[in-house]
XYZ file of C-alpha atoms in Angstrom:
593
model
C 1.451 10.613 -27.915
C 1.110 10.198 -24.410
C -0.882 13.758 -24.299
C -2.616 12.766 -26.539
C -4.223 9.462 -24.859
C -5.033 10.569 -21.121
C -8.298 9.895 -21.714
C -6.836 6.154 -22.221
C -4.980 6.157 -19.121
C -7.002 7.766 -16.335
C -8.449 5.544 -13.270
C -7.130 5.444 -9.919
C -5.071 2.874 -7.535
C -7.049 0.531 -4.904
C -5.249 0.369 -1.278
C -6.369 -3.427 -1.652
C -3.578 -4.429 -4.310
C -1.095 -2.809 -2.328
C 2.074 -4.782 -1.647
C 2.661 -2.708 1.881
C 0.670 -2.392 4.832
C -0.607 -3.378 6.141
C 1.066 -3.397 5.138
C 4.303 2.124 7.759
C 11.308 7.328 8.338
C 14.023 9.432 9.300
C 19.674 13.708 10.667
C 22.286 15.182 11.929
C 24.068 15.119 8.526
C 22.229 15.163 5.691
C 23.171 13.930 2.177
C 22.385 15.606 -1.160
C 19.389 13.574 -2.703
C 22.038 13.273 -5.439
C 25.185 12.341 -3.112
C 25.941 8.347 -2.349
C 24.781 7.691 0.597
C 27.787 5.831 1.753
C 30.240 8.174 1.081
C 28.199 11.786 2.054
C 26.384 10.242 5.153
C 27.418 9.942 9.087
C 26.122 6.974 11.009
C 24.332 7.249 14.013
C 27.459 7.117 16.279
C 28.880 10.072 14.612
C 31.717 8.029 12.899
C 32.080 8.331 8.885
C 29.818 5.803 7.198
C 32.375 3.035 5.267
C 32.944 3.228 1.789
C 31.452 0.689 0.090
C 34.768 -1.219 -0.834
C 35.525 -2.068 2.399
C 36.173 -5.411 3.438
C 34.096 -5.789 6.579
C 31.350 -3.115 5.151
C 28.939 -5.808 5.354
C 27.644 -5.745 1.884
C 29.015 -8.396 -0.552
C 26.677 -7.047 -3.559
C 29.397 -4.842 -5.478
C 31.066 -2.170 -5.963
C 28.117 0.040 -7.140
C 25.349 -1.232 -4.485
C 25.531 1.224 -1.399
C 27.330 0.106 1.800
C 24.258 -0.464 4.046
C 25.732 -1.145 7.114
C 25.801 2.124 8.769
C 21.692 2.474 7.993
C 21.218 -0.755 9.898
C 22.729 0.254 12.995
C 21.087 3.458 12.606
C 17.943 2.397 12.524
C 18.843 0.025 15.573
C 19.702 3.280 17.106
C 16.464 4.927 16.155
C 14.785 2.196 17.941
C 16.581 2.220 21.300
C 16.775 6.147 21.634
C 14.419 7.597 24.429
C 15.180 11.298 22.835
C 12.387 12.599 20.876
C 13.843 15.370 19.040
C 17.584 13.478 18.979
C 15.227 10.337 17.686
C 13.154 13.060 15.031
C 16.640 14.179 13.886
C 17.970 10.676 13.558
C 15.204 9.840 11.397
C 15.831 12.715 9.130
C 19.194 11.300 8.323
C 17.858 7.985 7.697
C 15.645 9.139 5.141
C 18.686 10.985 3.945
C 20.613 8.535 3.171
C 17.696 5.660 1.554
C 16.662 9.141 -1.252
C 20.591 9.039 -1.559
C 20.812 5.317 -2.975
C 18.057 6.808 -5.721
C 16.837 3.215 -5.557
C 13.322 4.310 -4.205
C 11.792 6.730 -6.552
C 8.627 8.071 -4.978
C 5.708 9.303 -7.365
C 2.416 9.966 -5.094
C 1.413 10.364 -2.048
C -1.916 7.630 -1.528
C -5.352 8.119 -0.562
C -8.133 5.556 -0.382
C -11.089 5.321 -3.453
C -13.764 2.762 -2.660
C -17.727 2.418 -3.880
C -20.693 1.562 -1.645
C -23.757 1.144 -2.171
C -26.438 4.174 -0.998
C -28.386 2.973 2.158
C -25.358 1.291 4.192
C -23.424 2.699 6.495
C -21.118 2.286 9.363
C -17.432 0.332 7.710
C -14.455 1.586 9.326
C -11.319 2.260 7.583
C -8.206 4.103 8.810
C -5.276 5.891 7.420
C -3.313 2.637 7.202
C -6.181 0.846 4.814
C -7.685 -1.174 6.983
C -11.197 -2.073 6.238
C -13.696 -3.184 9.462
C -17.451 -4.715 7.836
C -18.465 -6.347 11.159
C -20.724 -3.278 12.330
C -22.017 -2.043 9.355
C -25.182 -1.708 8.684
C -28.296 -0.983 6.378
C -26.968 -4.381 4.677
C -29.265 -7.099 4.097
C -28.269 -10.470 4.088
C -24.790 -11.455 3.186
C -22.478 -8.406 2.245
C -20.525 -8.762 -1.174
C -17.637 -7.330 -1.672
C -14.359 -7.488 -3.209
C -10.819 -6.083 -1.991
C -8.357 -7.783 -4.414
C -7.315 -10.765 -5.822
C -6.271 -14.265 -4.166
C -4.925 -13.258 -0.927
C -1.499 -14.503 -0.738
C -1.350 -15.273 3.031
C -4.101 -15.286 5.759
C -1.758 -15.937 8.797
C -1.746 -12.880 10.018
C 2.078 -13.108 11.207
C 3.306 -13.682 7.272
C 1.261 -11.433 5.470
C 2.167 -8.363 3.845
C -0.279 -7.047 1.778
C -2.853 -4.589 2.686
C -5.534 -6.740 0.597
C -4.489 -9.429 3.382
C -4.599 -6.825 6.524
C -8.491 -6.502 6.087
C -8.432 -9.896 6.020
C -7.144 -10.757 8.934
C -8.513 -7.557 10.530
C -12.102 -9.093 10.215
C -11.294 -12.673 11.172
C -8.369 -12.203 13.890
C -7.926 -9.359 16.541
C -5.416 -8.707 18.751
C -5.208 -7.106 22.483
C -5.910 -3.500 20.750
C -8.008 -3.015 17.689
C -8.946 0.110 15.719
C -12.472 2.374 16.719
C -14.641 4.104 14.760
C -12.265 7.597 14.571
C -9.385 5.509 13.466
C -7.151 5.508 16.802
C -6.480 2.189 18.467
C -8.771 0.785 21.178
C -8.711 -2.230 23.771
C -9.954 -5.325 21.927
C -9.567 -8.749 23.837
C -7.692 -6.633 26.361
C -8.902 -4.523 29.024
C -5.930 -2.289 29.395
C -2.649 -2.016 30.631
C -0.335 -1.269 33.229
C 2.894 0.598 31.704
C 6.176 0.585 33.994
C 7.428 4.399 35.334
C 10.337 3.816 32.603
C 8.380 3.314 29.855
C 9.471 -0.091 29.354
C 7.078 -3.039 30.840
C 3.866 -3.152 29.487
C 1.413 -5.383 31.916
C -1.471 -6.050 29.617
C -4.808 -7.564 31.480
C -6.673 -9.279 28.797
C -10.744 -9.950 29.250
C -11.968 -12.682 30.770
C -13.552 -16.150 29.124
C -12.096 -15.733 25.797
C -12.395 -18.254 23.196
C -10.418 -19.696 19.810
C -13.308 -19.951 16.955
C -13.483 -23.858 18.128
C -14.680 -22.877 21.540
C -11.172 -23.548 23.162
C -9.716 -20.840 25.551
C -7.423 -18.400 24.229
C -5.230 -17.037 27.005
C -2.603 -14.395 27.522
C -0.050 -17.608 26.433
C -1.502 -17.592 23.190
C 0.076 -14.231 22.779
C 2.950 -15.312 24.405
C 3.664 -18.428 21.693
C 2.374 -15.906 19.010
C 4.551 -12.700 19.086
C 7.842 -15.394 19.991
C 6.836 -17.444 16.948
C 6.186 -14.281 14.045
C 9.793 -12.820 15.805
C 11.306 -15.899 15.211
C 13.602 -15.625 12.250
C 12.967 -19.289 11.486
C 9.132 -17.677 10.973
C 10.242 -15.839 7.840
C 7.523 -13.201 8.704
C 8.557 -9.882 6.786
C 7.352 -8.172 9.421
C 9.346 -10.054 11.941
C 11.612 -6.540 12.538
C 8.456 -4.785 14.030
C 9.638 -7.003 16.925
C 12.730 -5.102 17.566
C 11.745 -3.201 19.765
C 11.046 -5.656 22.529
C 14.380 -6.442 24.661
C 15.814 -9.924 24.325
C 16.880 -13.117 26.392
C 18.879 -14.740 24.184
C 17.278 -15.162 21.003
C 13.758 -14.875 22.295
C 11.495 -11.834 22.831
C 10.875 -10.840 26.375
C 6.994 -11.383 26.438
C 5.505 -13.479 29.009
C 2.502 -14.856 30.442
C 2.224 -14.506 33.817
C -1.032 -16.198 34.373
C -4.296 -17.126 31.444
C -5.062 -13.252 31.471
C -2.031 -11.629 32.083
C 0.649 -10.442 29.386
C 3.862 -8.749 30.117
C 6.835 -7.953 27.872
C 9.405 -5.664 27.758
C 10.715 -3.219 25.143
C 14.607 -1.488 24.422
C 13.033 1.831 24.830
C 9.748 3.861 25.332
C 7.333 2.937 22.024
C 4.383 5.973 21.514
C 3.168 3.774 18.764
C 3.037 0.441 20.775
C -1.099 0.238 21.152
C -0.610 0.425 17.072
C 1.634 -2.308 16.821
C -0.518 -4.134 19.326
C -3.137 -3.726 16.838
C -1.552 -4.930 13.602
C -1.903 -8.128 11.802
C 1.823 -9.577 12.738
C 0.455 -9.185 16.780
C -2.761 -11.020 16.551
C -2.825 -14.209 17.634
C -2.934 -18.057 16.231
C -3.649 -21.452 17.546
C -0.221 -23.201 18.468
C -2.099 -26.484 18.165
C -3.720 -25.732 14.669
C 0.114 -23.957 13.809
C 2.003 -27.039 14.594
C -0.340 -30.501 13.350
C -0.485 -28.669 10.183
C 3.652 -27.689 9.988
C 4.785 -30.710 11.776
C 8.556 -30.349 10.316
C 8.607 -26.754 10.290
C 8.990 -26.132 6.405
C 5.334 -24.361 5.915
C 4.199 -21.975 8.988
C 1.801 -20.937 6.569
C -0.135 -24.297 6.314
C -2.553 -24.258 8.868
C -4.724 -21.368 6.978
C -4.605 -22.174 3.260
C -7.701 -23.466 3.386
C -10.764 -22.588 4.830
C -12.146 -24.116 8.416
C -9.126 -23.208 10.029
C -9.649 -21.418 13.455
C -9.537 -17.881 14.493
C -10.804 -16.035 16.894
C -12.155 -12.237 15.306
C -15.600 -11.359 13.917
C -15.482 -14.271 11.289
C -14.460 -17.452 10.401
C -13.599 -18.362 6.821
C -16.291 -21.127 6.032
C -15.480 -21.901 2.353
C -13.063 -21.165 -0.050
C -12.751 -21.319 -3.915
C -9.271 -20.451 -4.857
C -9.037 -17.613 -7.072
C -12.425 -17.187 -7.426
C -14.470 -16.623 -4.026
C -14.751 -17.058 -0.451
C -17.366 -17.048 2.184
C -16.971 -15.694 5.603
C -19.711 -16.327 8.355
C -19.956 -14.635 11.957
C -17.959 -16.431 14.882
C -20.244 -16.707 17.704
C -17.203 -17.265 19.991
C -15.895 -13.691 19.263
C -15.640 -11.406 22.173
C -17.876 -8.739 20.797
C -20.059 -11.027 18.926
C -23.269 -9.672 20.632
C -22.439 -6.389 18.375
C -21.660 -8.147 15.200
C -24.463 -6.443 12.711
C -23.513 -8.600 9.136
C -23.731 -12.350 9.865
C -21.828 -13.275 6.176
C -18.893 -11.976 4.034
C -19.256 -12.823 0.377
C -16.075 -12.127 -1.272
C -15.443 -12.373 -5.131
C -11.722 -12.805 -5.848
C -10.206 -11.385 -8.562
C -8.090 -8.145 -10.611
C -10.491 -7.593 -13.522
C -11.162 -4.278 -12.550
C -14.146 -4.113 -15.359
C -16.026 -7.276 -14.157
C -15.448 -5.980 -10.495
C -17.173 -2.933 -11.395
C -19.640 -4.527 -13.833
C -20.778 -6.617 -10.838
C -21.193 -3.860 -8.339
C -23.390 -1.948 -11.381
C -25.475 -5.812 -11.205
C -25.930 -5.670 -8.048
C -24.022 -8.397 -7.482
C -21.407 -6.741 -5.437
C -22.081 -3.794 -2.779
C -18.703 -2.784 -1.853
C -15.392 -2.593 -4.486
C -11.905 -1.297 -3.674
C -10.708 -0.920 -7.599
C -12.492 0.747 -10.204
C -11.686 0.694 -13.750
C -9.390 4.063 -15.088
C -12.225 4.935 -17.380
C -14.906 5.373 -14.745
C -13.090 7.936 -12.343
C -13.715 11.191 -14.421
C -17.363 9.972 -14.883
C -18.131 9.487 -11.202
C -16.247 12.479 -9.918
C -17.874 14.320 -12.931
C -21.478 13.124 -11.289
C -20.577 13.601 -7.393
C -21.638 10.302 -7.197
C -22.330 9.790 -3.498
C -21.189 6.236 -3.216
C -17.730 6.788 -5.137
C -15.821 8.191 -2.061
C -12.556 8.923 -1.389
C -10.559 8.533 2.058
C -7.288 9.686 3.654
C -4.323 7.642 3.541
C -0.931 7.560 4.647
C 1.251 6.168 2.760
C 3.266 6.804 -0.904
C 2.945 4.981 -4.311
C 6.459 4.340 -5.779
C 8.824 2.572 -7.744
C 12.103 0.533 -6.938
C 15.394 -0.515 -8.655
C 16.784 -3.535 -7.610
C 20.503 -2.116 -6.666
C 22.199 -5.934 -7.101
C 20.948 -5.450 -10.662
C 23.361 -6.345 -13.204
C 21.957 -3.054 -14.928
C 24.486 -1.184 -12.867
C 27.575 -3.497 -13.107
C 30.518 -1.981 -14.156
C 29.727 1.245 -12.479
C 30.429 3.012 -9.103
C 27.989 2.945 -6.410
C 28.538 6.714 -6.857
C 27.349 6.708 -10.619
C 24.941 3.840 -9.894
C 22.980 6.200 -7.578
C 23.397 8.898 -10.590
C 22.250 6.712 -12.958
C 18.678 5.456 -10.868
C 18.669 9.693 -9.808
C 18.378 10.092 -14.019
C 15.873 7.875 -14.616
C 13.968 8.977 -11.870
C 13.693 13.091 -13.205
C 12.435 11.345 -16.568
C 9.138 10.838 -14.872
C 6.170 12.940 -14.998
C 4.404 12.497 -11.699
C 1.924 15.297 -12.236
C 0.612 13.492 -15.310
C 0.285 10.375 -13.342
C -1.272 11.292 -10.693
C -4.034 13.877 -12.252
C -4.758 11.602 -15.774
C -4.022 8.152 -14.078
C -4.392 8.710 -10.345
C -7.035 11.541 -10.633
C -8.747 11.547 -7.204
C -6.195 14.310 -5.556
C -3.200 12.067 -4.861
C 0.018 14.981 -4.041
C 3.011 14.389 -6.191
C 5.677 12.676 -4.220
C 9.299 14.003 -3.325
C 10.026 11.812 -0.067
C 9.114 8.686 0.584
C 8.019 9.249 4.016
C 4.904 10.654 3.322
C 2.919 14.182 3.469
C 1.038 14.381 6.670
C 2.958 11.605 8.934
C 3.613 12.589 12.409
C 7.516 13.438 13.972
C 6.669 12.577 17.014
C 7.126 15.686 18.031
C 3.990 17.469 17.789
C 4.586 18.275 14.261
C 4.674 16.715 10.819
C 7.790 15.287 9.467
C 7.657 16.442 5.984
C 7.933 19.833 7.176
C 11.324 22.297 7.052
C 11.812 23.633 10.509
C 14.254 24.907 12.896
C 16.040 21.344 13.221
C 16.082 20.414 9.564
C 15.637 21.474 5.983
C 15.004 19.377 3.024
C 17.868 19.231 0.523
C 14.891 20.548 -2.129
C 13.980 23.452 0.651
C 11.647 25.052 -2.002
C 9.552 21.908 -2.862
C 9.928 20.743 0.713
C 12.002 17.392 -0.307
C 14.683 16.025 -2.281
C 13.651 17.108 -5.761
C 11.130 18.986 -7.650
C 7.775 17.411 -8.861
C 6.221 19.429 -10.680
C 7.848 18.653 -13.826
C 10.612 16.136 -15.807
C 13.868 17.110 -15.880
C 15.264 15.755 -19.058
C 18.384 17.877 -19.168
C 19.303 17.067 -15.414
C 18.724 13.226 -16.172
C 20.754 13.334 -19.735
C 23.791 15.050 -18.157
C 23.489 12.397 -15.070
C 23.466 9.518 -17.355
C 26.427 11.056 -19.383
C 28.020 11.054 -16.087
C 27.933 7.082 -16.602
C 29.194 6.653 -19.904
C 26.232 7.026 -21.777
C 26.405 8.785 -25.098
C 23.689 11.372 -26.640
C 23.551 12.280 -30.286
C 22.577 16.504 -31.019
C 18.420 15.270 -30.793
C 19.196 14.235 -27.466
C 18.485 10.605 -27.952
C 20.916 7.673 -26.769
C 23.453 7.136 -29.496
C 23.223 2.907 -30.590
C 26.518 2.806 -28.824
C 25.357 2.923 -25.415
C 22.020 1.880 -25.352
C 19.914 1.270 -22.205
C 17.415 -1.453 -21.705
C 15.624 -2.721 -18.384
C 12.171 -4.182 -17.441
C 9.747 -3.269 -15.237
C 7.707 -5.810 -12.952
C 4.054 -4.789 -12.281
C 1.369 -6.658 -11.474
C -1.619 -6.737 -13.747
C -4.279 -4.698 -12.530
C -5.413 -1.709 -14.808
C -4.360 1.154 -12.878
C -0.624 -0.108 -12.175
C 0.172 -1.071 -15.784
C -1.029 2.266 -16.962
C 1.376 4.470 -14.685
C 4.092 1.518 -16.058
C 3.216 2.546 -19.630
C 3.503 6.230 -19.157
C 7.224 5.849 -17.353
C 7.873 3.807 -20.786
C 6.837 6.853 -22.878
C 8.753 9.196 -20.564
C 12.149 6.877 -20.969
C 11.753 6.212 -24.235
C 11.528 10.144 -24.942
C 15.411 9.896 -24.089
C 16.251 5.895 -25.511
C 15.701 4.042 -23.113
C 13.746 1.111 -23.368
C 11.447 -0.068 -21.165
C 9.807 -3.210 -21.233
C 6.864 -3.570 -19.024
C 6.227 -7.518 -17.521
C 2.956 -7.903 -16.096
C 2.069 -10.668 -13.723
C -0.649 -12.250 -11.438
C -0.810 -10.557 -8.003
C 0.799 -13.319 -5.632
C 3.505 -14.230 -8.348
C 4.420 -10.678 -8.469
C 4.429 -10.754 -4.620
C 7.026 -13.135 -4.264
C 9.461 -12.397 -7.710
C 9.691 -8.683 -6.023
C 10.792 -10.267 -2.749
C 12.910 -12.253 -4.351
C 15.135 -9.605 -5.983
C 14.019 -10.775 -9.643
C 13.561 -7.787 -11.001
C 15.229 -4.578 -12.243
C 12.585 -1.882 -11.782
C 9.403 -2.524 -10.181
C 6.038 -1.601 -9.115
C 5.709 -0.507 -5.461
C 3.721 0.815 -2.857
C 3.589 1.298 0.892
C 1.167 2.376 3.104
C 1.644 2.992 6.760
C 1.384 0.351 9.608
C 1.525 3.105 12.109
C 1.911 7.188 12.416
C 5.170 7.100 12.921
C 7.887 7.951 10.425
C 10.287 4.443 11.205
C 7.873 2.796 9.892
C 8.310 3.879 6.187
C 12.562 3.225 7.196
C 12.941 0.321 9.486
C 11.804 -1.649 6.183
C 14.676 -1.325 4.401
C 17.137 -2.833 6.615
C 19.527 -5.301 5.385
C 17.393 -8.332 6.980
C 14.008 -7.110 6.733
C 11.416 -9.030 4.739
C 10.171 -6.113 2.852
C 13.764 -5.044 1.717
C 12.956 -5.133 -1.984
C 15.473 -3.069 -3.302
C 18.065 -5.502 -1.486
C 19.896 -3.330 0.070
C 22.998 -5.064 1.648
C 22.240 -8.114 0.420
C-alpha cells in the first residue's frame, strides 16, 4: 500500500520547523550499536561505566532506562581536554554509547530547500540554517517571506528552534556574526586578543554602539547577558553551551573590563569559540528591558512577546499579529545600518504548507522555507531556478522517550533491544527519496555526514583511530533496507510473541504513539513508519499538534516516540552530544532523568 501511494507522500522538510539549531558528537571503547550502553561502555576515566541498578548511578528512572552518569562526565571531559586526537577519540565513544541506548533513531542526513523569487539576490544562509535578508537585494519594497509558524521564543538566550535562530539572527547580533561564505566574522566586535594558553579571550568591541532605543550597549551588556542565559535559574536549553567557560562559584568567568572591553575565560582551548560567539544564546539583551518586564523572576521570556521591544541587529520587530504576521522595519541604530539594503520584513506566520506556497505563486510572498510534498517532483522535474537546494549539517530523526512506561517491566538491556527493533522496521530510503526527495543521505549516526573531527578530517569516516561498529556502511547499522527478521527476533528477545505469518500474536501486542507536529512533510514520514510497524503488529498511532505545543510536550517528556530533528550550531561533532546530557534543555529522550 505504501508503494503504492509515493506519489501521495513525496515533498521535502523545511530547516525552519526544525526543533534544533539553531538550533549542533563523539572512543576508546566502543559499544555494539546493539550492546547497552551502560553495561558494554568505559567512561572517560577508564573505569567500568555502573550498571544501571546501582544505588548512587545517578539515574532514578528504572531499571530499563540507561545509567547516564558516566556520559555526563564524559562529555565534561570532552570539554576540558586540550588533546585533539585523545578529544576526537573521546567523542567517538560518546557517540558510542547514545546509538547504544537505541533511543535516537537517525533517518536522514538534512539539507536546506527554499524558493525565491528570480531577480533577487544576495540572502545568506549557512550550514547551520541560518537565514541573513538584511543585504539582499533586487527586492523592492518590503520583502515577504515566511520561515515557519508562530515563533515560540524571540529572546535569543531561550530559543531553540531554527525557525527562531533567523529570527534573532536578523534582529540581534552578537560580537561575531556569519559572512557571506558562511564562516564567522567580527560583528559589534573588532577582534580579539587570545591568551598564549588558549584560555582568555580579550574581545575589543567597536566603538559608539547603540540598543535599538538609542541607549549604549557596552561590553557589560555582554557581561549581564552570557551570566544571565548560563544561569540555571534562566532555563535556557542552551544554557550547557556555557560550559566551557571556567567558573567562580556559580558564575561564568566573563567580565567587563571597561564599556568596550570583554574578557572571559574558558576550561580549555575552544576552535569553535568565534561560532559560539556568533549564536543566538551569545547575543545580547537589555538588562533594563529583561528585568521591568520579569520583575519576580518567573518569565525571562517577557520582555519580547510582543513587539516594540528593543534590540540592537538589522531590525526591530514593529508589529505583531500572533499567529498570523509580523512586521520588521530597519534599526537605524544598528552598527552596519549604512549597508542595510531591505528597509522592511513582512512575515506571514503559519504551517499550511499549500497556502504558503499558494501565496508565493500570488505574488504575495517572495521567499518560502516549506513547500508542499506534491510540488517537489514538479519543480525538480522543471529545474526551476528559484526552487534551490542548500547544504546542511545536521540529521532528521526520531526519539523514544526511555522513562516511557512502554518499556516497564523490561531490562535496560532488552529496552535498548526493543527501541534497536523498531528502529530496523524503518525504511529510510523510501523516506528520504518519495518523502524527502531533494538528495537527503540515509542516516546511520546521528552525528552527521560531512561534520568536521577536529582533526583535519571528517568524523563519520573509519580511519586508523576508529572503525564504525557497521564498518561496511560506515556506522552503526545498515540503511539501505528494513530488517524485519533482525527486528522480529530482537523483539522476541523481549517477550513478544509471533504467529508463522510473522505478525504479533494478540497475546503480546504492542501499541505506542508518535508526537509530530503538523506540518505536511513531518506527518507523512510519521505515516510511512506506521505502515512499516504495522507490517509486523505494531500499532502506531500518529498525534499531530501545533508547532509551539509540540515544542514544549517533547521537552517535557510527554511522549513515547517522537518527531525530531537537529541541525548543527557549530562544525564540531560535541555539538550533536553535549545535548543529551542529563541536565541539558534539549535532552528529549530524558536520559537520566
Amino acid at each position: 500500500m505504501k508503494k503504492l501511494t509515493a506519489m501521495m507522500l513525496v515533498g521535502c522538510m523545511s530547516a525552519g520547523l526544525l526543533a534544533g539549531c539553531g538550533g549542533s558528537g563523539n572512543g576508546d571503547s566502543q559499544a555494539d550499536s546493539g550492546d547497552n550502553a551502560a553495561d558494554s561502555s568505559v567512561a572517560a576515566d577508564g573505569t567500568e561505566a555502573a550498571d544501571a541498578g546501582d544505588e548512587d548511578a545517578g539515574d532514578a528512572s528504572g531499571s530499563s532506562a540507561p545509567n547516564w552518569k558516566p556520559y555526563d562526565e564524559l562529555i565534561a571531559n570532552i570539554k576540558a581536554s586540550t588533546d585533539t586526537v585523545e578529544r576526537e577519540k573521546l567523542m567517538h565513544q560518546a557517540e558510542d554509547m547514545l546509538m547504544a541506548t537505541n533511543a535516537v533513531v537517525p533517518l536522514y542526513y538534512y539539507n536546506d530547500p527554499w524558493m525565491m523569487k528570480s531577480g533577487m539576490d544576495g540572502m545568506r544562509t549557512n550550514l547551520f540554517g541560518y537565514k541573513y535578508f538584511m543585504y539582499m537585494s533586487g527586492v523592492e519594497g518590503p520583502l515577504s517571506l515566511c520561515l515557519a509558524s508562530e515563533p515560540a521564543k524571540l529572546d535569543p538566550a531561550l530559543n531553540s528552534s531554527v525557525d527562531g535562530a533567523c529570527l534573532a539572527a536578523n534582529s540581534f547580533v552578537g560580537l561575531y556574526t556569519y559572512g557571506e561564505d558562511g564562516t564567522p566574522v567580527p560583528a559589534l566586535a573588532e577582534g580579539y586578543d587570545l591568551s598564549e594558553d588558549g584560555l582568555t579571550y580579550t574581545f575589543h568591541l567597536k566603538s559608539d554602539l547603540k540598543w535599538s532605543d538609542g541607549s549604549p550597549l557596552t561590553a557589560k551588556d555582554f557581561e549581564y547577558s552570557w551570566k544571565r542565559a548560563a544561569n540555571p535559574d534562566t532555563a535556557a536549553d542552551y544554557g550547557y553551551l556555557f560550559d566551557v567557560f571556567a567558573k567562580e562559584g556559580d558564575e561564568i568567568v566573563v567580565s567587563a573590563t571597561d564599556d568596550n572591553t570583554l574578557t572571559c575565560t574558558l576550561i580549555a582551548p575552544c576552535a569553535y569559540f568565534e561560532d559560539l560567539a556568533s549564536f543566538p544564546v551569545f547575543m545580547p539583551v537589555n538588562q533594563a528591558a529583561v528585568e521591568a518586564a520579569d520583575a519576580d523572576g518567573t518569565n525571562p521570556g517577557a520582555w519580547a512577546s510582543e513587539a516594540g521591544f528593543i534590540s540592537n541587529g538589522a531590525y526591530t520587530l514593529k508589529e505583531w499579529k500572533h499567529d498570523e504576521s509580523m512586521v520588521y522595519v530597519k534599526n537605524p541604530n544598528f552598527y552596519d545600518a549604512e549597508n542595510v539594503t531591505v528597509d522592511e520584513l513582512h512575515f506571514m506566520l503559519s504551517a499550511d504548507d499549500t497556502a504558503i506556497y499558494a501565496a508565493y505563486q500570488s505574488g504575495d510572498l517572495q521567499f518560502i522555507d516549506t513547500i508542499p510534498n506534491d510540488e517537489i517532483a514538479n519543480l525538480i522535474a522543471a529545474n526551476d531556478p528559484e526552487f534551490q537546494v542548500s547544504p546542511q549539517l545536521g540529521t532528521y530523526y526520531c526519539a523514544f522517550n526511555v522513562n516511557s512506561s512502554l518499556f516497564e517491566g523490561l531490562t535496560e538491556q532488552q529496552a535498548s533491544d526493543m527501541r534497536k527493533a523498531m528502529s530496523l522496521l524503518i525504511d529510510r530510503p523510501y523516506i528520504a527519496e518519495n518523502i524527502g526527495q531533494t538528495g537527503q543521505e540515509v542516516a546511520n549516526t546521528f552525528v552527521p555526514a560531512g561534520m568536521a573531527d577536529g582533526n583535519g578530517g571528517e568524523f563519520r569516516a573509519n580511519d586508523g583511530d576508529y572503525t564504525f561498529p557497521d564498518e561496511a556502511n560506515v556506522g552503526y547499522f545498515d540503511a539501505s533496507a528494513p530488517n524485519v527478521e533482525e527486528a522480529i527476533s530482537l523483539l522476541e528477545s523481549c517477550g513478544y510473541v509471533f504467529d508463522e505469518g510473522g505478525m504479533l500474536s494478540a497475546e503480546t501486542p504492542l501499541a505506542l504513539t508518535y508526537l509530530t507536529n503538523d506540518s505536511e512533510g513531518n506527518v507523512k514520514i510519521a505515516e510511512a513508519i506506521q505502515q512499516d510497524f504495522a507490517a509486523i503488529g505494531i500499532e502506531l498511532t500518529i498525534e499531530q499538534q501545533e508547532w509551539n505545543v509540540f515544542l514544549e510536550e517533547r521537552k517535557a517528556g510527554n511522549f513515547d516516540f517522537c518527531r525530531e530533528g537537529w541541525i548543527a550550531d557549530y562544525n564540531d561533532p560535541i555539538n550533536m552530544l553535549e545535548m543529551w546530557t542529563t541536565d541539558s534543555g534539549n535532552n528529549d529522550c530524558q536520559f537520566g532523568r
